[in-house]
CSV table of C-alpha atoms in Angstrom, one decimal:
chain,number,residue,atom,x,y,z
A,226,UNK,CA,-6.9,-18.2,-2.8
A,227,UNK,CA,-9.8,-17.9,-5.7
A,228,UNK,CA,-11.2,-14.7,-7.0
A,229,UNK,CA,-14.1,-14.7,-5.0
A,230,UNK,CA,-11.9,-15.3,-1.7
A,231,UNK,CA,-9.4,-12.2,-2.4
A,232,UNK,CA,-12.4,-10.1,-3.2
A,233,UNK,CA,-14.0,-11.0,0.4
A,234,UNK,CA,-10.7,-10.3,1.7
A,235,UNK,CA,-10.1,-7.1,0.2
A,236,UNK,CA,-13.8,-6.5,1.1
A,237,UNK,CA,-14.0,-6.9,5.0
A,238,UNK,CA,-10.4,-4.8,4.9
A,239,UNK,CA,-11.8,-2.1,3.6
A,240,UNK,CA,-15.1,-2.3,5.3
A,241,UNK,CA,-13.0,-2.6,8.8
A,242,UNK,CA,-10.9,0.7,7.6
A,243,UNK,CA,-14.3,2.3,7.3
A,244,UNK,CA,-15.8,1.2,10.6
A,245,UNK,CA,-12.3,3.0,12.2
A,246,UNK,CA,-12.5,6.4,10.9
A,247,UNK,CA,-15.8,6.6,11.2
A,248,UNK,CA,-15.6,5.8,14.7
A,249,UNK,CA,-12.9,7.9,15.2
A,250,UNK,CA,-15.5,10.7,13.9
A,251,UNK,CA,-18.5,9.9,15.6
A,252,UNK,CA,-17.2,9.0,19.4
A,253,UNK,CA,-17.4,13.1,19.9
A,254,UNK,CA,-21.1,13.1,19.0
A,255,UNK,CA,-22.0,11.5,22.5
A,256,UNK,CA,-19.8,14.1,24.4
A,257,UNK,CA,-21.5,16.9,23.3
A,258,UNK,CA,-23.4,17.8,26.2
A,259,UNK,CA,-20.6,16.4,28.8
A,260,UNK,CA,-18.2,19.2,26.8
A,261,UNK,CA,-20.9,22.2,27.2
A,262,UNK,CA,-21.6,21.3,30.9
A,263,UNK,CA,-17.8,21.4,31.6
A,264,UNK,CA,-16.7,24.3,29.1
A,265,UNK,CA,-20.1,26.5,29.7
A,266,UNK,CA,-20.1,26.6,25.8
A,267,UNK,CA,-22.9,28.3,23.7
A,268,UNK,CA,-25.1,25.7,21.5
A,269,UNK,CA,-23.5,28.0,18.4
A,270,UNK,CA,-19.8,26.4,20.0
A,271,UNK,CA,-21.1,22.8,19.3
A,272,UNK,CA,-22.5,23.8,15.6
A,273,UNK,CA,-18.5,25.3,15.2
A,274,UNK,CA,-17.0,21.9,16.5
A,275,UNK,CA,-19.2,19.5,14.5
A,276,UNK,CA,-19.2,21.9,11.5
A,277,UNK,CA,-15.6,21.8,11.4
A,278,UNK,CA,-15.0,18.2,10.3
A,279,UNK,CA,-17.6,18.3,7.8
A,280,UNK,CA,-16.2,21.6,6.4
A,281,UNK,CA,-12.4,19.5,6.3
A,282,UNK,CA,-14.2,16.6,5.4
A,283,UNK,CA,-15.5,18.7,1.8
A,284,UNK,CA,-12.3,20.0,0.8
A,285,UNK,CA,-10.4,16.7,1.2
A,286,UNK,CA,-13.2,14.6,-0.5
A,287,UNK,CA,-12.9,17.5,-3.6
A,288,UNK,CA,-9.3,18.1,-3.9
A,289,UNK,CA,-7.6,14.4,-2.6
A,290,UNK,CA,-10.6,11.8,-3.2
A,291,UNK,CA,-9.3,11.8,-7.3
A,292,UNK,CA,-5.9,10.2,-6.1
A,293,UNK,CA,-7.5,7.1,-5.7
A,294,UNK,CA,-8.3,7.1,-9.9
A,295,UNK,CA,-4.2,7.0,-10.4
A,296,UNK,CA,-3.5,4.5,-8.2
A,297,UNK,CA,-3.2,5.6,-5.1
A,298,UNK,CA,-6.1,4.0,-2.9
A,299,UNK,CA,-4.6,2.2,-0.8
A,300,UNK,CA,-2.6,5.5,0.9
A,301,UNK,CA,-5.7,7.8,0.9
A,302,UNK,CA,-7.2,4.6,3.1
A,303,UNK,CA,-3.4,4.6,4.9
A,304,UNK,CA,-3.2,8.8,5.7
A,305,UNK,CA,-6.8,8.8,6.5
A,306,UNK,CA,-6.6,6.3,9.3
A,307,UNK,CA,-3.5,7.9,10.4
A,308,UNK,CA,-5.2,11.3,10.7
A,309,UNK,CA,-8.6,9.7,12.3
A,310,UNK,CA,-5.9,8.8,15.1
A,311,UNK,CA,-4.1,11.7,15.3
A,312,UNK,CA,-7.4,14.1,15.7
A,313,UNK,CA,-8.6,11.5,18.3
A,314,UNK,CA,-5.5,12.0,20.9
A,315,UNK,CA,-5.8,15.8,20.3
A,316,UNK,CA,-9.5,15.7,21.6
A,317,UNK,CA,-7.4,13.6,24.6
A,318,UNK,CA,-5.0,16.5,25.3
A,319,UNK,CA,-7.6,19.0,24.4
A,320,UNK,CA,-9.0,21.8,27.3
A,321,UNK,CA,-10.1,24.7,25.2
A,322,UNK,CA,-12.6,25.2,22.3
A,323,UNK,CA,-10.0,26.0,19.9
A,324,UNK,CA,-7.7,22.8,20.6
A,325,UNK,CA,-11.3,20.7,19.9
A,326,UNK,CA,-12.1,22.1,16.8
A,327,UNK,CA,-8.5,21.9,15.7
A,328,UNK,CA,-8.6,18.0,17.0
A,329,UNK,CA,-12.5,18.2,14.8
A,330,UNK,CA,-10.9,19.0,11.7
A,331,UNK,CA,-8.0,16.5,12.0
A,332,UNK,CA,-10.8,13.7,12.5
A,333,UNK,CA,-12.9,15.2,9.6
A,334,UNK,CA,-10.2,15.2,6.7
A,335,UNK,CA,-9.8,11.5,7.8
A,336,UNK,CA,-13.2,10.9,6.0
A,337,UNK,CA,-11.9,12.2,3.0
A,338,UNK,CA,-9.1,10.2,2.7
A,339,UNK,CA,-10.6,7.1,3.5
A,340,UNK,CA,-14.5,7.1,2.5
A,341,UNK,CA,-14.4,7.9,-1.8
A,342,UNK,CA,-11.5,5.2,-1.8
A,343,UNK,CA,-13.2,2.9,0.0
A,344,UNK,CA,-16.3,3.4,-2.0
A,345,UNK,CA,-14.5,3.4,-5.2
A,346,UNK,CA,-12.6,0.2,-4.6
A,347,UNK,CA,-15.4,-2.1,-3.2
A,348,UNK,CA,-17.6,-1.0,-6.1
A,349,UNK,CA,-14.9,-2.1,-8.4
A,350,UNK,CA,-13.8,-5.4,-6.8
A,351,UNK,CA,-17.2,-7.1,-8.7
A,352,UNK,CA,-19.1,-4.0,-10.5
A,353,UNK,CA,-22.5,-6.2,-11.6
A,354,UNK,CA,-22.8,-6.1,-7.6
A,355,UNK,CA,-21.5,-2.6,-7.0
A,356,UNK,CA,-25.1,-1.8,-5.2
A,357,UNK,CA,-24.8,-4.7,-2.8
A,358,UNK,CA,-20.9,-4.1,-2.2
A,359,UNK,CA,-21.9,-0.3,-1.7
A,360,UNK,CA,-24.1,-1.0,0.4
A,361,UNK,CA,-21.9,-3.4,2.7
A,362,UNK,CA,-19.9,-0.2,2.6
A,363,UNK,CA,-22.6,1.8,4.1
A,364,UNK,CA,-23.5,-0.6,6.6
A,365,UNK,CA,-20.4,-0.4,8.0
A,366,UNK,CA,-20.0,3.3,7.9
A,367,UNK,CA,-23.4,3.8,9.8
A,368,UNK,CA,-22.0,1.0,12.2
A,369,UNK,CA,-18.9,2.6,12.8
A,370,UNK,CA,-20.9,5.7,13.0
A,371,UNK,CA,-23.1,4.3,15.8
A,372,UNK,CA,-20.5,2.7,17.2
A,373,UNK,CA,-18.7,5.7,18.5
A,374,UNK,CA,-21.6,7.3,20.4
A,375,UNK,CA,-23.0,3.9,21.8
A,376,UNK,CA,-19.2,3.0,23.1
A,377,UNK,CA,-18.6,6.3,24.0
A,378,UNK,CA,-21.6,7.1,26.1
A,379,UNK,CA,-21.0,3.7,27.8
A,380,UNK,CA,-17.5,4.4,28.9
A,381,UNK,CA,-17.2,8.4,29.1
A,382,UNK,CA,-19.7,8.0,32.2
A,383,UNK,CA,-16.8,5.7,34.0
A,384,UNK,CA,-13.0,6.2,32.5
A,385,UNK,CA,-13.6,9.9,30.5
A,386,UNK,CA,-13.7,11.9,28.0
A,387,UNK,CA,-10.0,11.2,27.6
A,388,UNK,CA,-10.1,7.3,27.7
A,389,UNK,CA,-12.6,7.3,25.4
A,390,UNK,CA,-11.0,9.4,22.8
A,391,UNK,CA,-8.1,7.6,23.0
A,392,UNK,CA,-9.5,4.3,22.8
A,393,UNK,CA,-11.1,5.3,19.4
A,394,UNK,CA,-7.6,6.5,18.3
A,395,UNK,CA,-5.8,2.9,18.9
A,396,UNK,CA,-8.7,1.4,16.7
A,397,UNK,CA,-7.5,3.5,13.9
A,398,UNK,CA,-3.8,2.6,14.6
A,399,UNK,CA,-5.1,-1.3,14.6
A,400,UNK,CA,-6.8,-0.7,10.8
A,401,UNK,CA,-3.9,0.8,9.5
A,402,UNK,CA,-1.5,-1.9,10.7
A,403,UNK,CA,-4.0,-4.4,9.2
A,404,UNK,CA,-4.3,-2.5,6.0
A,405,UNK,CA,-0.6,-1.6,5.6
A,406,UNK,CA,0.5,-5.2,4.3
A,407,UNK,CA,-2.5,-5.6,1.7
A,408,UNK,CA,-2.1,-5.1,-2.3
A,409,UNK,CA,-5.8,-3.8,-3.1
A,410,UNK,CA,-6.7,-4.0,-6.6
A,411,UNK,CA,-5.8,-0.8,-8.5
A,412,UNK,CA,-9.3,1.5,-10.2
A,413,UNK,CA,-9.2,2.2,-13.9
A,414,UNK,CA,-7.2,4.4,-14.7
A,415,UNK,CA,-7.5,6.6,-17.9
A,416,UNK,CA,-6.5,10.1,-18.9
A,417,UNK,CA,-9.6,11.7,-17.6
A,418,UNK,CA,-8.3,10.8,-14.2
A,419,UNK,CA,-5.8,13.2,-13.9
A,420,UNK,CA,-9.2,15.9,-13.8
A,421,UNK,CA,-10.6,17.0,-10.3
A,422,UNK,CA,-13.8,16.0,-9.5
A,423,UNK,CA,-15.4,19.3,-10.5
A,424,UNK,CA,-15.4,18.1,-14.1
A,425,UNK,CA,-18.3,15.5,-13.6
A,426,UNK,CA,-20.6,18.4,-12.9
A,427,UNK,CA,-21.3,18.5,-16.3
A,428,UNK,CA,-22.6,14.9,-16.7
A,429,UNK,CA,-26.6,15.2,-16.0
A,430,UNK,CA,-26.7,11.9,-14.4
A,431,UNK,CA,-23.8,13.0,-11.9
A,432,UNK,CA,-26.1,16.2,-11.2
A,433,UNK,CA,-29.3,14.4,-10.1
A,434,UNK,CA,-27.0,11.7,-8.4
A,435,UNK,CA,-25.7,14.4,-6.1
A,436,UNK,CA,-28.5,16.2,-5.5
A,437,UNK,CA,-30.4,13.5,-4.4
A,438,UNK,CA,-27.1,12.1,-2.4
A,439,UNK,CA,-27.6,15.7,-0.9
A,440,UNK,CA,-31.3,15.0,-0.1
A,441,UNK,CA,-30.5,11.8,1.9
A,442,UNK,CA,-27.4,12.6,4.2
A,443,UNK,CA,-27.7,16.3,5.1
A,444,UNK,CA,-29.7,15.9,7.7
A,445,UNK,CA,-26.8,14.0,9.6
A,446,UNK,CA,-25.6,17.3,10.6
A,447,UNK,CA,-28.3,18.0,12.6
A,448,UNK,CA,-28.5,15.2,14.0
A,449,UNK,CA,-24.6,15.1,14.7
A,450,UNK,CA,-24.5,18.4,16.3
A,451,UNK,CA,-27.6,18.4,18.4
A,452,UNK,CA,-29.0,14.6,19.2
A,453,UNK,CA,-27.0,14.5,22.7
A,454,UNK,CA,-28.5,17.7,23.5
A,455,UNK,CA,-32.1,16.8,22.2
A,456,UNK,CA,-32.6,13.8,23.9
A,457,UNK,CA,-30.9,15.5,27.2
A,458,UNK,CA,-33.7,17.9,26.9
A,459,UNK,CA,-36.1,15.6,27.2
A,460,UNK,CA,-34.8,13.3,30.0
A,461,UNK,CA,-32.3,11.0,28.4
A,462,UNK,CA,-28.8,10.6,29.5
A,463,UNK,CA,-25.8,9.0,27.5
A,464,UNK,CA,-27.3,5.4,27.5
A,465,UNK,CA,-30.4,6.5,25.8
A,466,UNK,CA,-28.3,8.8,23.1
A,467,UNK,CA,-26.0,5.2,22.9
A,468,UNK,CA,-29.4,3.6,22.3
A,469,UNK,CA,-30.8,5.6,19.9
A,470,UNK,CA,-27.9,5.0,18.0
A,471,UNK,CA,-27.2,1.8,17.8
A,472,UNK,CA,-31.4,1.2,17.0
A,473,UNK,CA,-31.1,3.0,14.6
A,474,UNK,CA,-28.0,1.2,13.3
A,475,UNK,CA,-28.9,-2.0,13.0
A,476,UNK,CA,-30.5,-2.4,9.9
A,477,UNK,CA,-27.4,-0.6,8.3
A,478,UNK,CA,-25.6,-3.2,9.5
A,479,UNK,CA,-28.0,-6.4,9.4
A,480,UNK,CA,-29.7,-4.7,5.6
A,481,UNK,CA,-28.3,-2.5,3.8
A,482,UNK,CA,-26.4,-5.2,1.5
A,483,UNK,CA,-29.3,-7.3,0.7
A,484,UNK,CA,-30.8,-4.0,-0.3
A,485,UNK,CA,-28.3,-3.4,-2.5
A,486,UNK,CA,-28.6,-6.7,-4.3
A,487,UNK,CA,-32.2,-6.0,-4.9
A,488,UNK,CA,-31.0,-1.9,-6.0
A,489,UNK,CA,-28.9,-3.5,-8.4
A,490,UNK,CA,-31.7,-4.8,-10.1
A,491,UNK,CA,-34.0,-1.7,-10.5
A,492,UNK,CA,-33.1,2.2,-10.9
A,493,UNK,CA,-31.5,3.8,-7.9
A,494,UNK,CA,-32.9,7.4,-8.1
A,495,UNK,CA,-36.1,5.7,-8.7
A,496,UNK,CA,-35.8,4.2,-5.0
A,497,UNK,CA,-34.5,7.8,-3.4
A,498,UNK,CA,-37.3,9.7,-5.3
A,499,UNK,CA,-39.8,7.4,-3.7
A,500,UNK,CA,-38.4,6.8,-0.3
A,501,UNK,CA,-37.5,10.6,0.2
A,502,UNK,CA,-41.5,11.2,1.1
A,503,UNK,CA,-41.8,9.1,4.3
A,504,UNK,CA,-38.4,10.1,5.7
A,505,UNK,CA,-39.3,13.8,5.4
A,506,UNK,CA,-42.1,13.3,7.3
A,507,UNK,CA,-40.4,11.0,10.2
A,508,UNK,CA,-37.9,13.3,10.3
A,509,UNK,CA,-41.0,16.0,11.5
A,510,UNK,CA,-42.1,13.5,14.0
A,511,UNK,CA,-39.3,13.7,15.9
A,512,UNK,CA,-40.2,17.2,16.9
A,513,UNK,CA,-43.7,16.7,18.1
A,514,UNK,CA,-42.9,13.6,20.0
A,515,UNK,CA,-41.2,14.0,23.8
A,516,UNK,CA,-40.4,10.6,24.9
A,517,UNK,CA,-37.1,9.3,24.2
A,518,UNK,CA,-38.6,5.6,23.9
A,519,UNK,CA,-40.9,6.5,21.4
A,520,UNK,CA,-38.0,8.0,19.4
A,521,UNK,CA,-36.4,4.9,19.7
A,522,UNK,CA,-39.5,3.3,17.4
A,523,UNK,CA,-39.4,5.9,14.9
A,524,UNK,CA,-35.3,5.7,14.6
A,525,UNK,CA,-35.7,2.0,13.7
A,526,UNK,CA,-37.5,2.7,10.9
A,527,UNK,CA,-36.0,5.6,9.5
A,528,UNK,CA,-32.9,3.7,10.1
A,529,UNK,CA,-34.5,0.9,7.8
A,530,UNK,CA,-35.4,3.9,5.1
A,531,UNK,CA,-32.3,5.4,5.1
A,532,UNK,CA,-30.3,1.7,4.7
A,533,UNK,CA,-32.1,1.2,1.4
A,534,UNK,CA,-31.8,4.9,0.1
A,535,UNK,CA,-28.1,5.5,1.1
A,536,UNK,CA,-26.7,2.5,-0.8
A,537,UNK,CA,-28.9,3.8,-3.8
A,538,UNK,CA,-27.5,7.3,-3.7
A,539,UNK,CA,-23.9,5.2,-3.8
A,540,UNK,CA,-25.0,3.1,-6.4
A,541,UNK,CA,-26.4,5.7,-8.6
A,542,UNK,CA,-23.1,7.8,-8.1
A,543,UNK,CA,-21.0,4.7,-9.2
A,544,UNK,CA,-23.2,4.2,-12.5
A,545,UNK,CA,-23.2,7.8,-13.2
A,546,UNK,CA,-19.4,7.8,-13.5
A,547,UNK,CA,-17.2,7.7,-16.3
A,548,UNK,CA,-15.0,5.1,-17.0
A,549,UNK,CA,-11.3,5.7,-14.6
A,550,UNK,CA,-13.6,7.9,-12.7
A,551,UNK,CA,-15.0,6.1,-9.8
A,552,UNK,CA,-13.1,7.6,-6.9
A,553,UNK,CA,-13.4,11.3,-8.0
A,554,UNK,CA,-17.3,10.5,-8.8
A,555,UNK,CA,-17.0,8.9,-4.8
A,556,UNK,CA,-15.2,11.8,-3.3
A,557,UNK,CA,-17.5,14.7,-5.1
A,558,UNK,CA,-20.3,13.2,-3.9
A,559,UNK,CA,-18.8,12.7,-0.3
A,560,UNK,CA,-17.9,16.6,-0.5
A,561,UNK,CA,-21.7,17.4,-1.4
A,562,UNK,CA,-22.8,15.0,1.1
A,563,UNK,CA,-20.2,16.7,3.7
A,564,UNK,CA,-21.5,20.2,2.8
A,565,UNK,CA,-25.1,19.8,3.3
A,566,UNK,CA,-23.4,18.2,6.9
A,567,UNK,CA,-21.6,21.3,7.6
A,568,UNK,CA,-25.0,23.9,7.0
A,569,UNK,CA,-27.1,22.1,9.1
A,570,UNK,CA,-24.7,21.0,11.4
A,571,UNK,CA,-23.7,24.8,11.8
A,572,UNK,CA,-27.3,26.2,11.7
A,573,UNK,CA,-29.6,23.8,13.3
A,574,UNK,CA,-27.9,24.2,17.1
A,575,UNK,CA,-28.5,28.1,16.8
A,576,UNK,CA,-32.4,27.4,15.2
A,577,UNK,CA,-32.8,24.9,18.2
A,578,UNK,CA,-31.7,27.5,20.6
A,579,UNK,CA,-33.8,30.0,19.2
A,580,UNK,CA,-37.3,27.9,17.9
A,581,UNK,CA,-36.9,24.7,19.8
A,582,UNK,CA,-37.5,21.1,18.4
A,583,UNK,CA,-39.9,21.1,16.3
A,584,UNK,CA,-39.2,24.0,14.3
A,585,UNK,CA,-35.7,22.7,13.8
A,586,UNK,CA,-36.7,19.5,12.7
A,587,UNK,CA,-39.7,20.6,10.4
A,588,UNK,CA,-37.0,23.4,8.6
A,589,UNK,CA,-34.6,20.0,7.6
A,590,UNK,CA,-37.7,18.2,6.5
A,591,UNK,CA,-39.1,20.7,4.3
A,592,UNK,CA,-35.3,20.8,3.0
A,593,UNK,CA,-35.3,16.7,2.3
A,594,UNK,CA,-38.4,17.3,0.5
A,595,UNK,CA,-37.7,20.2,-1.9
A,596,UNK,CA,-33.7,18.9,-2.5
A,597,UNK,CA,-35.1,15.5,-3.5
A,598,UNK,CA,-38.1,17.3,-5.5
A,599,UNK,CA,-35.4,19.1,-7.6
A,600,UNK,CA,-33.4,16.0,-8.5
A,601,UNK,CA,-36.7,14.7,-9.5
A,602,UNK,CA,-37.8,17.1,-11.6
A,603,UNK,CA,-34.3,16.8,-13.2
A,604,UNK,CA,-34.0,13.1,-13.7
A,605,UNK,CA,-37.6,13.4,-15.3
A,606,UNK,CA,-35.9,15.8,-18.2
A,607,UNK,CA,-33.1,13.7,-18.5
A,608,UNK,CA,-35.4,10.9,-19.3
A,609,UNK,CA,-37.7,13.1,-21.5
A,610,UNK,CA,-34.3,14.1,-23.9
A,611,UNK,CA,-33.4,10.8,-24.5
A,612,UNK,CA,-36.5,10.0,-26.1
């Protein structure tokens, strides 16, 4: 087998072991509302059960995600496929709030096994195409991502809440088998590695890489923890949420690598700098509009936004990080990611319940705005020293 056929190997294995786990995470996104109906939870219930993986997912992604550097990616991608199984049968034998957030947190730290390494080693199977191989990555993520609420709210309606959890547990099991017999090619490795990721905070690059990381995925948490129950507000059932999903999917899945080949040939904080404006204010839109098929319109093209701006956060991550750092660069910036998760994620359902839409969404635009306006205003000094 050539080069170039082992790395597409190693490629669509690691892009399958994403599409698992974070199907495994998502699937519980769509049973949101089926969960509150049957458990009379409070909206603040749902923020704890969503926040919970993100807040699992941040520790792992700090403390475990630097494994990968020392040659260990392979079992980070092995546990974390093991766990995203695990948490998905305990949300099957769940029946009380704390045996779901328990089951949430399992699923979570699978994330930060599996997402850095992933990240790290696809980046590093051909690095003068790290952008496009990223973005491949992110493609699938935001597939698997879709996936679980789309299939979910498809089959929940029919075979359960239990099925379906169930079901996304045997795909994990499936990965891992896959994965298990595979020799992945092994990061560089040097004696920085052995440092946790807390260290790269002092690299400017890494800072404005982060923070503009930050500006581009913590809105998920909102959207995570309160999308079921937005669209059921205004009429949807579990089709539509399915729908909205997967619309807003598909150029993830059909775009993102293409627009990390043309990322790789320009700066990527450039392109989150200047995409950051229009998703702000689409991201406001979906507060004053109040039919679901209009949202469906304004989904696909933030989806198309967001599949050129995530694979430039990754991309500008990976060229930010220090030589035998790639994975510990990968997981902090998964843990800042998760963290702006977890806030909104724990917030926005209470700000919802209190304000309604449109105040909720307006509050995580004006955040996109002034998080990416920061890591502007840095990279611009950044640039200004090196003259």
């Amino acid at each position: 087998m050539t080069t170039k056929e082992n790395q597409r190997a190693d490629l669509l294995l690691l892009l399958f072991s994403v599409f698992a786990t974070a199907s495994a995470n998502s699937v519980v996104f769509a049973s949101m509302s089926e969960l509150q109906e049957q458990y009379k939870y409070a909206d603040s219930a749902l923020g704890l059960i969503a926040g919970t993986g993100f807040a699992m997912g941040l520790v792992v992604q700090i403390f475990v995600a630097p494994l990968a550097d020392r040659g260990h990616g392979k079992k980070l991608i092995q546990v974390g496929l093991a766990l995203a199984a695990l948490g998905s049968v305990t949300f099957a034998l769940g029946d009380s709030l704390l045996i779901f957030i328990v089951g949430r947190g399992i699923v979570g730290a699978s994330i930060g096994f599996t997402f850095p390494a992933v990240r790290a080693l696809a980046a590093h199977l051909d690095e003068s195409r790290s952008a496009e191989r990223l973005g491949a990555v992110a493609g699938m993520e935001i597939g698997g991502f879709v996936s679980g609420p789309l299939i979910g709210s498809l089959i929940i309606g029919p075979f359960g809440l239990d099925a379906t959890f169930l079901l996304f547990g045997a795909l994990a099991v499936l990965a891992l088998f896959i994965v298990n017999p595979r020799k992945f090619p092994e990061l560089a490795s040097t004696t920085e590695s052995q440092r946790l990721s807390f260290d790269l905070l002092r690299i400017r690059n890494i800072r404005v890489a982060l923070i503009l990381t930050l500006a581009v995925t913590f809105p998920t948490g909102m959207f995570d923890a309160l999308w079921d129950r937005f669209l059921d507000d205004l009429g949807g059932n579990n089709a539509m949420t399915g729908l909205t999903f997967a619309v807003y999917g598909l150029p993830f899945i059909f775009f993102s690598a293409r627009a990390g080949k043309l990322i790789d040939k320009r700066s990527p904080v450039a392109v989150v700098l200047w995409l950051a404006i229009p998703i702000s204010l689409l991201t406001i839109t979906y507060g004053v509009v109040k039919q679901p098929w209009v949202i469906l319109g304004i989904g696909l093209i933030e989806g198309f936004l967001q599949a050129t701006m995530i694979p430039a956060a990754l991309s500008a991550i990976a060229k930010a990080a220090p030589h035998g750092r790639a994975s510990a660069a990968q997981g902090l910036s998964g843990a800042i990611t998760v963290f702006g998760q977890m806030v909104t994620a724990f917030i926005a359902p209470t700000i919802y319940g209190a304000y309604g839409a449109f105040t909720t969404f307006f509050v995580v635009a004006v955040g996109i705005a002034v998080i990416a306006g920061i890591a502007g205003i840095m990279h611009l000094r950044n640039l200004n020293s090196l003259r």
